[in-house]
Amino acid sequence: MCSASGGIELSMQQTDSAARQAPALQCTQWLNCQQALTLADLRGQVVVVEAFQMLCPGCVQHSLPQAQRVHNYFHDLGVQVIGLHSVFEHHAAQTEVALRAFVHENRLQFPIAIDAVAESGALPLTMAVYGMQGTPTCVLIDRCGRRRAQHFGTVADLQLAAEITSLLLETDSA
Amino acid sequence: MCSASGGIELSMQQTDSAARQAPALQCTQWLNCQQALTLADLRGQVVVVEAFQMLCPGCVQHSLPQAQRVHNYFHDLGVQVIGLHSVFEHHAAQTEVALRAFVHENRLQFPIAIDAVAESGALPLTMAVYGMQGTPTCVLIDRCGRRRAQHFGTVADLQLAAEITSLLLETDSA
Amino acid sequence: MCSASGGIELSMQQTDSAARQAPALQCTQWLNCQQALTLADLRGQVVVVEAFQMLCPGCVQHSLPQAQRVHNYFHDLGVQVIGLHSVFEHHAAQTEVALRAFVHENRLQFPIAIDAVAESGALPLTMAVYGMQGTPTCVLIDRCGRRRAQHFGTVADLQLAAEITSLLLETDSA
Amino acid sequence: MCSASGGIELSMQQTDSAARQAPALQCTQWLNCQQALTLADLRGQVVVVEAFQMLCPGCVQHSLPQAQRVHNYFHDLGVQVIGLHSVFEHHAAQTEVALRAFVHENRLQFPIAIDAVAESGALPLTMAVYGMQGTPTCVLIDRCGRRRAQHFGTVADLQLAAEITSLLLETDSA
């Protein structure tokens, strides 16, 4: 039912569905939504997780406007965009209250989660378990909850839309 | 074998496959390819026809760079981009020799056809039979040769890539 | 010695030099410079004060990159660019520590001052005394310390450079 | 009366006013103006000559939109922008009729001259006498008819406006 045959070749082709299950999001707060979202609850939808930091210029200039465009075009087609504020530097600056102001001023309309801070001061928990190298990082999760692509840095709209669409259409063929 | 179920909803959903067959291209010259392409020969591929005029600012600024990006990303996935020079004004300026210089200077790398001039001085033949309203116009033709979408004016990369990908994946499900 | 005849017509033509003296900057911190700058000390230079907030999208996208370009091109010609962080909203987010991280990440290289907070929670002091309506606001101060233009919102590079150059050349004619 | 002291340092500082006199424009046609312009007739104004080719991508994307912006902002301040169509390649494509269509479609509103073709098929005459290396080239001529700067390739709006303004203000000081 959740085969991943055909479609655009993504960076993480499934070989072992159990191993490829996307790790749970470990978040402490959610903005722009009534209650916490979980990947388990989102099963059946394609999920786009855009990890960012509010003071990361590449995120502000490229990835967050792109995430908003993806939300605008794909939301009604069955795609859930989630912003993930994964702070690994400038902790005193990139606080929750600052993030809330940032989201308001930039008119971001998709749900945004705050990645859980590690006790040791290391990478935040979701960022660490996903093995992200920095921000921006865009993760694509299929309708069956498997991580299928992970892009560090910028991705062109054409490629991102092709990959999302490919995942969207998998259930039709499975 | 060529059903059009599922996928992104395109602007021209098929209801009658015979009626929806994309009209043949009626061209007098081809640039950037060894011999004339026909939609019949391209059966099995998704075809993106980008109708333009070399002196149309919207084409030069938006649609032709986009067509080149589509060619770069999608060509190896089974998509044939075709530029169609559909001159309906400024005939003395937008000549074949001028087009060849334009294509060279702008480094367009996909095949480009010159739409056949009508005897009466009306719209060029392919433009007329497709009912195009002007340039730029982007036509999407599926693997079975059916016209599935036709956009007059600019289209965002996200939408165009979603539609192309949806057509690309149809044969997998049919 | 400090006449303002000739030149590009600026938005605040001088009529009464005493009245037009630019109010002193009232700042609590300076970044990117060793010690506080005062308009009195800068007499003889043209001063460009770019009032901004780090969470103001128009500032981040337009005015601060423009201020950096002005700094790059005009600094050696006798122009001092000063960023003025005039926080009138989101006070808990736009803190000094956040500003320092923002300036670092965006590689701003000109001196930046923090506008003094009013006791009453009203507009910061410099913003208030200059009668600024919001951010971004760009103020031009001539070699004699007079405020000669004040632009709320975005200004094109062509106009800004023309006005700065006009002020730069006034001492030659006075 | 036409000294060139003070101001922004331009690429061609005058040392010998006779030798620096800008060569006459040698043009065969004028668009967007009732009659041919001559540098002699324009004495007293600052003249910006933007040499271009209609099929030169750098001209279409950067220099001609910039020339239009310069015209819009500076015309009423005493600056005459002149487009100079200096065709040195693709002669069969970049014809007068093609240029007229191009100017119309791109809504260029400043006077445009067609550089005279050399008999030998070499560079057009104005391009040759100015020693231009290609297109785009932007030439600045002062109120006294002297060539003061010549930029091959793109120039930033800030620099171009500073140089133009500097020339504009010279008569005030001379």
mmCIF file of N, CA and C in Angstrom, chain D residues 29-110:
data_model
loop_
_atom_site.group_PDB
_atom_site.id
_atom_site.type_symbol
_atom_site.label_atom_id
_atom_site.label_comp_id
_atom_site.label_asym_id
_atom_site.label_seq_id
_atom_site.Cartn_x
_atom_site.Cartn_y
_atom_site.Cartn_z
ATOM 1 N N GLN D 29 19.951 57.185 -38.063
ATOM 2 C CA GLN D 29 18.523 57.297 -37.771
ATOM 3 C C GLN D 29 18.345 57.638 -36.302
ATOM 4 N N TRP D 30 17.240 58.270 -35.994
ATOM 5 C CA TRP D 30 16.883 58.537 -34.606
ATOM 6 C C TRP D 30 15.461 58.056 -34.351
ATOM 7 N N LEU D 31 15.266 57.403 -33.228
ATOM 8 C CA LEU D 31 13.936 56.987 -32.791
ATOM 9 C C LEU D 31 13.591 57.796 -31.539
ATOM 10 N N ASN D 32 12.314 57.914 -31.289
ATOM 11 C CA ASN D 32 11.845 58.602 -30.076
ATOM 12 C C ASN D 32 12.233 60.069 -30.012
ATOM 13 N N CYS D 33 12.550 60.663 -31.161
ATOM 14 C CA CYS D 33 12.753 62.111 -31.133
ATOM 15 C C CYS D 33 12.488 62.676 -32.509
ATOM 16 N N GLN D 34 12.138 63.926 -32.547
ATOM 17 C CA GLN D 34 11.691 64.546 -33.790
ATOM 18 C C GLN D 34 12.827 64.727 -34.783
ATOM 19 N N GLN D 35 13.996 65.058 -34.264
ATOM 20 C CA GLN D 35 15.112 65.295 -35.170
ATOM 21 C C GLN D 35 16.404 64.836 -34.519
ATOM 22 N N ALA D 36 17.422 64.697 -35.321
ATOM 23 C CA ALA D 36 18.714 64.225 -34.833
ATOM 24 C C ALA D 36 19.240 65.137 -33.727
ATOM 25 N N LEU D 37 19.793 64.526 -32.698
ATOM 26 C CA LEU D 37 20.451 65.284 -31.634
ATOM 27 C C LEU D 37 21.946 65.310 -31.930
ATOM 28 N N THR D 38 22.583 66.415 -31.567
ATOM 29 C CA THR D 38 24.043 66.465 -31.670
ATOM 30 C C THR D 38 24.590 66.849 -30.305
ATOM 31 N N LEU D 39 25.783 66.390 -30.022
ATOM 32 C CA LEU D 39 26.395 66.754 -28.747
ATOM 33 C C LEU D 39 26.569 68.267 -28.662
ATOM 34 N N ALA D 40 26.807 68.890 -29.803
ATOM 35 C CA ALA D 40 26.955 70.352 -29.803
ATOM 36 C C ALA D 40 25.665 71.019 -29.329
ATOM 37 N N ASP D 41 24.544 70.511 -29.828
ATOM 38 C CA ASP D 41 23.262 71.100 -29.423
ATOM 39 C C ASP D 41 22.966 70.827 -27.948
ATOM 40 N N LEU D 42 23.522 69.753 -27.426
ATOM 41 C CA LEU D 42 23.238 69.361 -26.041
ATOM 42 C C LEU D 42 24.194 70.017 -25.054
ATOM 43 N N ARG D 43 25.111 70.829 -25.544
ATOM 44 C CA ARG D 43 26.027 71.549 -24.658
ATOM 45 C C ARG D 43 25.209 72.228 -23.552
ATOM 46 N N GLY D 44 25.660 72.099 -22.343
ATOM 47 C CA GLY D 44 24.932 72.661 -21.208
ATOM 48 C C GLY D 44 24.180 71.592 -20.422
ATOM 49 N N GLN D 45 23.951 70.460 -21.068
ATOM 50 C CA GLN D 45 23.341 69.338 -20.371
ATOM 51 C C GLN D 45 24.394 68.251 -20.150
ATOM 52 N N VAL D 46 24.140 67.409 -19.160
ATOM 53 C CA VAL D 46 24.929 66.182 -19.021
ATOM 54 C C VAL D 46 24.306 65.142 -19.943
ATOM 55 N N VAL D 47 25.134 64.437 -20.681
ATOM 56 C CA VAL D 47 24.638 63.443 -21.640
ATOM 57 C C VAL D 47 25.119 62.052 -21.232
ATOM 58 N N VAL D 48 24.188 61.122 -21.196
ATOM 59 C CA VAL D 48 24.500 59.721 -20.923
ATOM 60 C C VAL D 48 24.224 58.938 -22.197
ATOM 61 N N VAL D 49 25.279 58.422 -22.817
ATOM 62 C CA VAL D 49 25.114 57.610 -24.027
ATOM 63 C C VAL D 49 25.215 56.141 -23.637
ATOM 64 N N GLU D 50 24.135 55.408 -23.875
ATOM 65 C CA GLU D 50 24.112 53.979 -23.556
ATOM 66 C C GLU D 50 24.191 53.205 -24.860
ATOM 67 N N ALA D 51 25.394 52.709 -25.158
ATOM 68 C CA ALA D 51 25.561 51.918 -26.375
ATOM 69 C C ALA D 51 25.094 50.488 -26.109
ATOM 70 N N PHE D 52 24.289 49.967 -27.040
ATOM 71 C CA PHE D 52 23.701 48.638 -26.820
ATOM 72 C C PHE D 52 23.462 47.949 -28.152
ATOM 73 N N GLN D 53 23.136 46.686 -28.043
ATOM 74 C CA GLN D 53 22.583 45.938 -29.162
ATOM 75 C C GLN D 53 21.302 45.270 -28.669
ATOM 76 N N MET D 54 20.294 45.267 -29.493
ATOM 77 C CA MET D 54 19.002 44.745 -29.054
ATOM 78 C C MET D 54 19.040 43.247 -28.755
ATOM 79 N N LEU D 55 20.032 42.529 -29.243
ATOM 80 C CA LEU D 55 20.133 41.103 -28.953
ATOM 81 C C LEU D 55 21.237 40.777 -27.953
ATOM 82 N N CYS D 56 21.745 41.786 -27.281
ATOM 83 C CA CYS D 56 22.761 41.609 -26.243
ATOM 84 C C CYS D 56 22.032 41.394 -24.905
ATOM 85 N N PRO D 57 22.099 40.191 -24.327
ATOM 86 C CA PRO D 57 21.344 39.923 -23.096
ATOM 87 C C PRO D 57 21.676 40.873 -21.949
ATOM 88 N N GLY D 58 22.941 41.217 -21.766
ATOM 89 C CA GLY D 58 23.299 42.144 -20.684
ATOM 90 C C GLY D 58 22.674 43.518 -20.866
ATOM 91 N N CYS D 59 22.502 43.921 -22.123
ATOM 92 C CA CYS D 59 21.850 45.202 -22.408
ATOM 93 C C CYS D 59 20.361 45.121 -22.086
ATOM 94 N N VAL D 60 19.741 44.035 -22.530
ATOM 95 C CA VAL D 60 18.285 43.894 -22.365
ATOM 96 C C VAL D 60 17.927 43.768 -20.894
ATOM 97 N N GLN D 61 18.718 42.999 -20.163
ATOM 98 C CA GLN D 61 18.379 42.720 -18.767
ATOM 99 C C GLN D 61 18.812 43.842 -17.832
ATOM 100 N N HIS D 62 19.961 44.441 -18.080
ATOM 101 C CA HIS D 62 20.501 45.398 -17.115
ATOM 102 C C HIS D 62 20.526 46.840 -17.631
ATOM 103 N N SER D 63 21.213 47.069 -18.723
ATOM 104 C CA SER D 63 21.587 48.443 -19.069
ATOM 105 C C SER D 63 20.431 49.262 -19.615
ATOM 106 N N LEU D 64 19.560 48.651 -20.403
ATOM 107 C CA LEU D 64 18.447 49.441 -20.937
ATOM 108 C C LEU D 64 17.408 49.753 -19.870
ATOM 109 N N PRO D 65 17.041 48.801 -18.996
ATOM 110 C CA PRO D 65 16.166 49.200 -17.882
ATOM 111 C C PRO D 65 16.807 50.288 -17.014
ATOM 112 N N GLN D 66 18.122 50.193 -16.815
ATOM 113 C CA GLN D 66 18.814 51.226 -16.040
ATOM 114 C C GLN D 66 18.770 52.566 -16.771
ATOM 115 N N ALA D 67 18.981 52.547 -18.077
ATOM 116 C CA ALA D 67 18.926 53.802 -18.845
ATOM 117 C C ALA D 67 17.536 54.430 -18.734
ATOM 118 N N GLN D 68 16.505 53.595 -18.744
ATOM 119 C CA GLN D 68 15.144 54.126 -18.598
ATOM 120 C C GLN D 68 14.965 54.745 -17.210
ATOM 121 N N ARG D 69 15.505 54.075 -16.180
ATOM 122 C CA ARG D 69 15.421 54.648 -14.822
ATOM 123 C C ARG D 69 16.175 55.971 -14.745
ATOM 124 N N VAL D 70 17.352 56.029 -15.364
ATOM 125 C CA VAL D 70 18.126 57.273 -15.363
ATOM 126 C C VAL D 70 17.326 58.374 -16.058
ATOM 127 N N HIS D 71 16.734 58.036 -17.193
ATOM 128 C CA HIS D 71 15.883 59.011 -17.905
ATOM 129 C C HIS D 71 14.758 59.495 -17.000
ATOM 130 N N ASN D 72 14.094 58.570 -16.341
ATOM 131 C CA ASN D 72 12.947 58.950 -15.503
ATOM 132 C C ASN D 72 13.350 59.885 -14.367
ATOM 133 N N TYR D 73 14.464 59.571 -13.732
ATOM 134 C CA TYR D 73 14.835 60.360 -12.556
ATOM 135 C C TYR D 73 15.576 61.646 -12.922
ATOM 136 N N PHE D 74 16.472 61.572 -13.906
ATOM 137 C CA PHE D 74 17.393 62.678 -14.139
ATOM 138 C C PHE D 74 16.988 63.622 -15.274
ATOM 139 N N HIS D 75 16.028 63.226 -16.105
ATOM 140 C CA HIS D 75 15.754 64.061 -17.279
ATOM 141 C C HIS D 75 15.414 65.496 -16.890
ATOM 142 N N ASP D 76 14.552 65.628 -15.924
ATOM 143 C CA ASP D 76 14.124 66.979 -15.561
ATOM 144 C C ASP D 76 15.184 67.753 -14.780
ATOM 145 N N LEU D 77 16.254 67.080 -14.413
ATOM 146 C CA LEU D 77 17.351 67.748 -13.712
ATOM 147 C C LEU D 77 18.433 68.222 -14.681
ATOM 148 N N GLY D 78 18.246 67.918 -15.980
ATOM 149 C CA GLY D 78 19.221 68.406 -16.956
ATOM 150 C C GLY D 78 20.108 67.332 -17.558
ATOM 151 N N VAL D 79 19.608 66.113 -17.578
ATOM 152 C CA VAL D 79 20.389 65.009 -18.148
ATOM 153 C C VAL D 79 19.665 64.473 -19.384
ATOM 154 N N GLN D 80 20.405 64.315 -20.466
ATOM 155 C CA GLN D 80 19.847 63.726 -21.676
ATOM 156 C C GLN D 80 20.408 62.315 -21.855
ATOM 157 N N VAL D 81 19.527 61.335 -21.758
ATOM 158 C CA VAL D 81 19.932 59.952 -22.031
ATOM 159 C C VAL D 81 19.747 59.683 -23.517
ATOM 160 N N ILE D 82 20.747 59.065 -24.111
ATOM 161 C CA ILE D 82 20.671 58.673 -25.527
ATOM 162 C C ILE D 82 21.046 57.196 -25.636
ATOM 163 N N GLY D 83 20.172 56.422 -26.207
ATOM 164 C CA GLY D 83 20.519 55.047 -26.551
ATOM 165 C C GLY D 83 21.235 55.036 -27.883
ATOM 166 N N LEU D 84 22.263 54.239 -28.000
ATOM 167 C CA LEU D 84 23.028 54.171 -29.255
ATOM 168 C C LEU D 84 23.085 52.714 -29.691
ATOM 169 N N HIS D 85 22.385 52.412 -30.777
ATOM 170 C CA HIS D 85 22.350 51.021 -31.241
ATOM 171 C C HIS D 85 23.572 50.764 -32.114
ATOM 172 N N SER D 86 24.582 50.203 -31.494
ATOM 173 C CA SER D 86 25.883 50.008 -32.143
ATOM 174 C C SER D 86 26.048 48.540 -32.524
ATOM 175 N N VAL D 87 25.583 48.210 -33.709
ATOM 176 C CA VAL D 87 25.551 46.807 -34.139
ATOM 177 C C VAL D 87 26.903 46.401 -34.715
ATOM 178 N N PHE D 88 27.529 45.433 -34.076
ATOM 179 C CA PHE D 88 28.803 44.939 -34.607
ATOM 180 C C PHE D 88 28.755 43.436 -34.878
ATOM 181 N N GLU D 89 27.598 42.847 -34.712
ATOM 182 C CA GLU D 89 27.407 41.421 -35.024
ATOM 183 C C GLU D 89 25.924 41.216 -35.305
ATOM 184 N N HIS D 90 25.591 40.088 -35.913
ATOM 185 C CA HIS D 90 24.177 39.814 -36.227
ATOM 186 C C HIS D 90 23.523 40.978 -36.971
ATOM 187 N N HIS D 91 24.201 41.478 -37.987
ATOM 188 C CA HIS D 91 23.664 42.638 -38.711
ATOM 189 C C HIS D 91 22.326 42.343 -39.370
ATOM 190 N N ALA D 92 22.160 41.150 -39.851
ATOM 191 C CA ALA D 92 20.919 40.829 -40.564
ATOM 192 C C ALA D 92 19.733 40.731 -39.611
ATOM 193 N N ALA D 93 20.038 40.553 -38.332
ATOM 194 C CA ALA D 93 18.970 40.418 -37.343
ATOM 195 C C ALA D 93 18.619 41.762 -36.711
ATOM 196 N N GLN D 94 19.636 42.540 -36.424
ATOM 197 C CA GLN D 94 19.445 43.772 -35.658
ATOM 198 C C GLN D 94 19.250 44.955 -36.599
ATOM 199 N N THR D 95 18.216 44.866 -37.388
ATOM 200 C CA THR D 95 17.931 45.886 -38.396
ATOM 201 C C THR D 95 17.153 47.047 -37.786
ATOM 202 N N GLU D 96 16.972 48.077 -38.582
ATOM 203 C CA GLU D 96 16.219 49.225 -38.087
ATOM 204 C C GLU D 96 14.781 48.847 -37.761
ATOM 205 N N VAL D 97 14.164 48.078 -38.612
ATOM 206 C CA VAL D 97 12.776 47.710 -38.356
ATOM 207 C C VAL D 97 12.682 46.846 -37.100
ATOM 208 N N ALA D 98 13.672 45.996 -36.889
ATOM 209 C CA ALA D 98 13.675 45.165 -35.683
ATOM 210 C C ALA D 98 13.875 46.043 -34.448
ATOM 211 N N LEU D 99 14.778 47.001 -34.559
ATOM 212 C CA LEU D 99 15.022 47.903 -33.438
ATOM 213 C C LEU D 99 13.754 48.682 -33.077
ATOM 214 N N ARG D 100 13.043 49.149 -34.097
ATOM 215 C CA ARG D 100 11.826 49.916 -33.821
ATOM 216 C C ARG D 100 10.807 49.062 -33.057
ATOM 217 N N ALA D 101 10.690 47.809 -33.447
ATOM 218 C CA ALA D 101 9.763 46.916 -32.742
ATOM 219 C C ALA D 101 10.253 46.669 -31.310
ATOM 220 N N PHE D 102 11.546 46.486 -31.161
ATOM 221 C CA PHE D 102 12.139 46.248 -29.844
ATOM 222 C C PHE D 102 11.892 47.437 -28.913
ATOM 223 N N VAL D 103 12.129 48.626 -29.420
ATOM 224 C CA VAL D 103 11.953 49.837 -28.604
ATOM 225 C C VAL D 103 10.488 49.996 -28.190
ATOM 226 N N HIS D 104 9.604 49.693 -29.129
ATOM 227 C CA HIS D 104 8.171 49.782 -28.839
ATOM 228 C C HIS D 104 7.771 48.768 -27.763
ATOM 229 N N GLU D 105 8.183 47.523 -27.946
ATOM 230 C CA GLU D 105 7.769 46.461 -27.020
ATOM 231 C C GLU D 105 8.356 46.657 -25.627
ATOM 232 N N ASN D 106 9.563 47.231 -25.554
ATOM 233 C CA ASN D 106 10.209 47.418 -24.260
ATOM 234 C C ASN D 106 9.932 48.800 -23.670
ATOM 235 N N ARG D 107 9.100 49.553 -24.369
ATOM 236 C CA ARG D 107 8.632 50.849 -23.868
ATOM 237 C C ARG D 107 9.767 51.790 -23.471
ATOM 238 N N LEU D 108 10.809 51.791 -24.280
ATOM 239 C CA LEU D 108 11.918 52.713 -24.026
ATOM 240 C C LEU D 108 11.475 54.093 -24.482
ATOM 241 N N GLN D 109 11.724 55.087 -23.663
ATOM 242 C CA GLN D 109 11.143 56.406 -23.923
ATOM 243 C C GLN D 109 12.161 57.494 -24.213
ATOM 244 N N PHE D 110 13.441 57.143 -24.179
ATOM 245 C CA PHE D 110 14.469 58.151 -24.436
ATOM 246 C C PHE D 110 14.889 58.054 -25.912
#
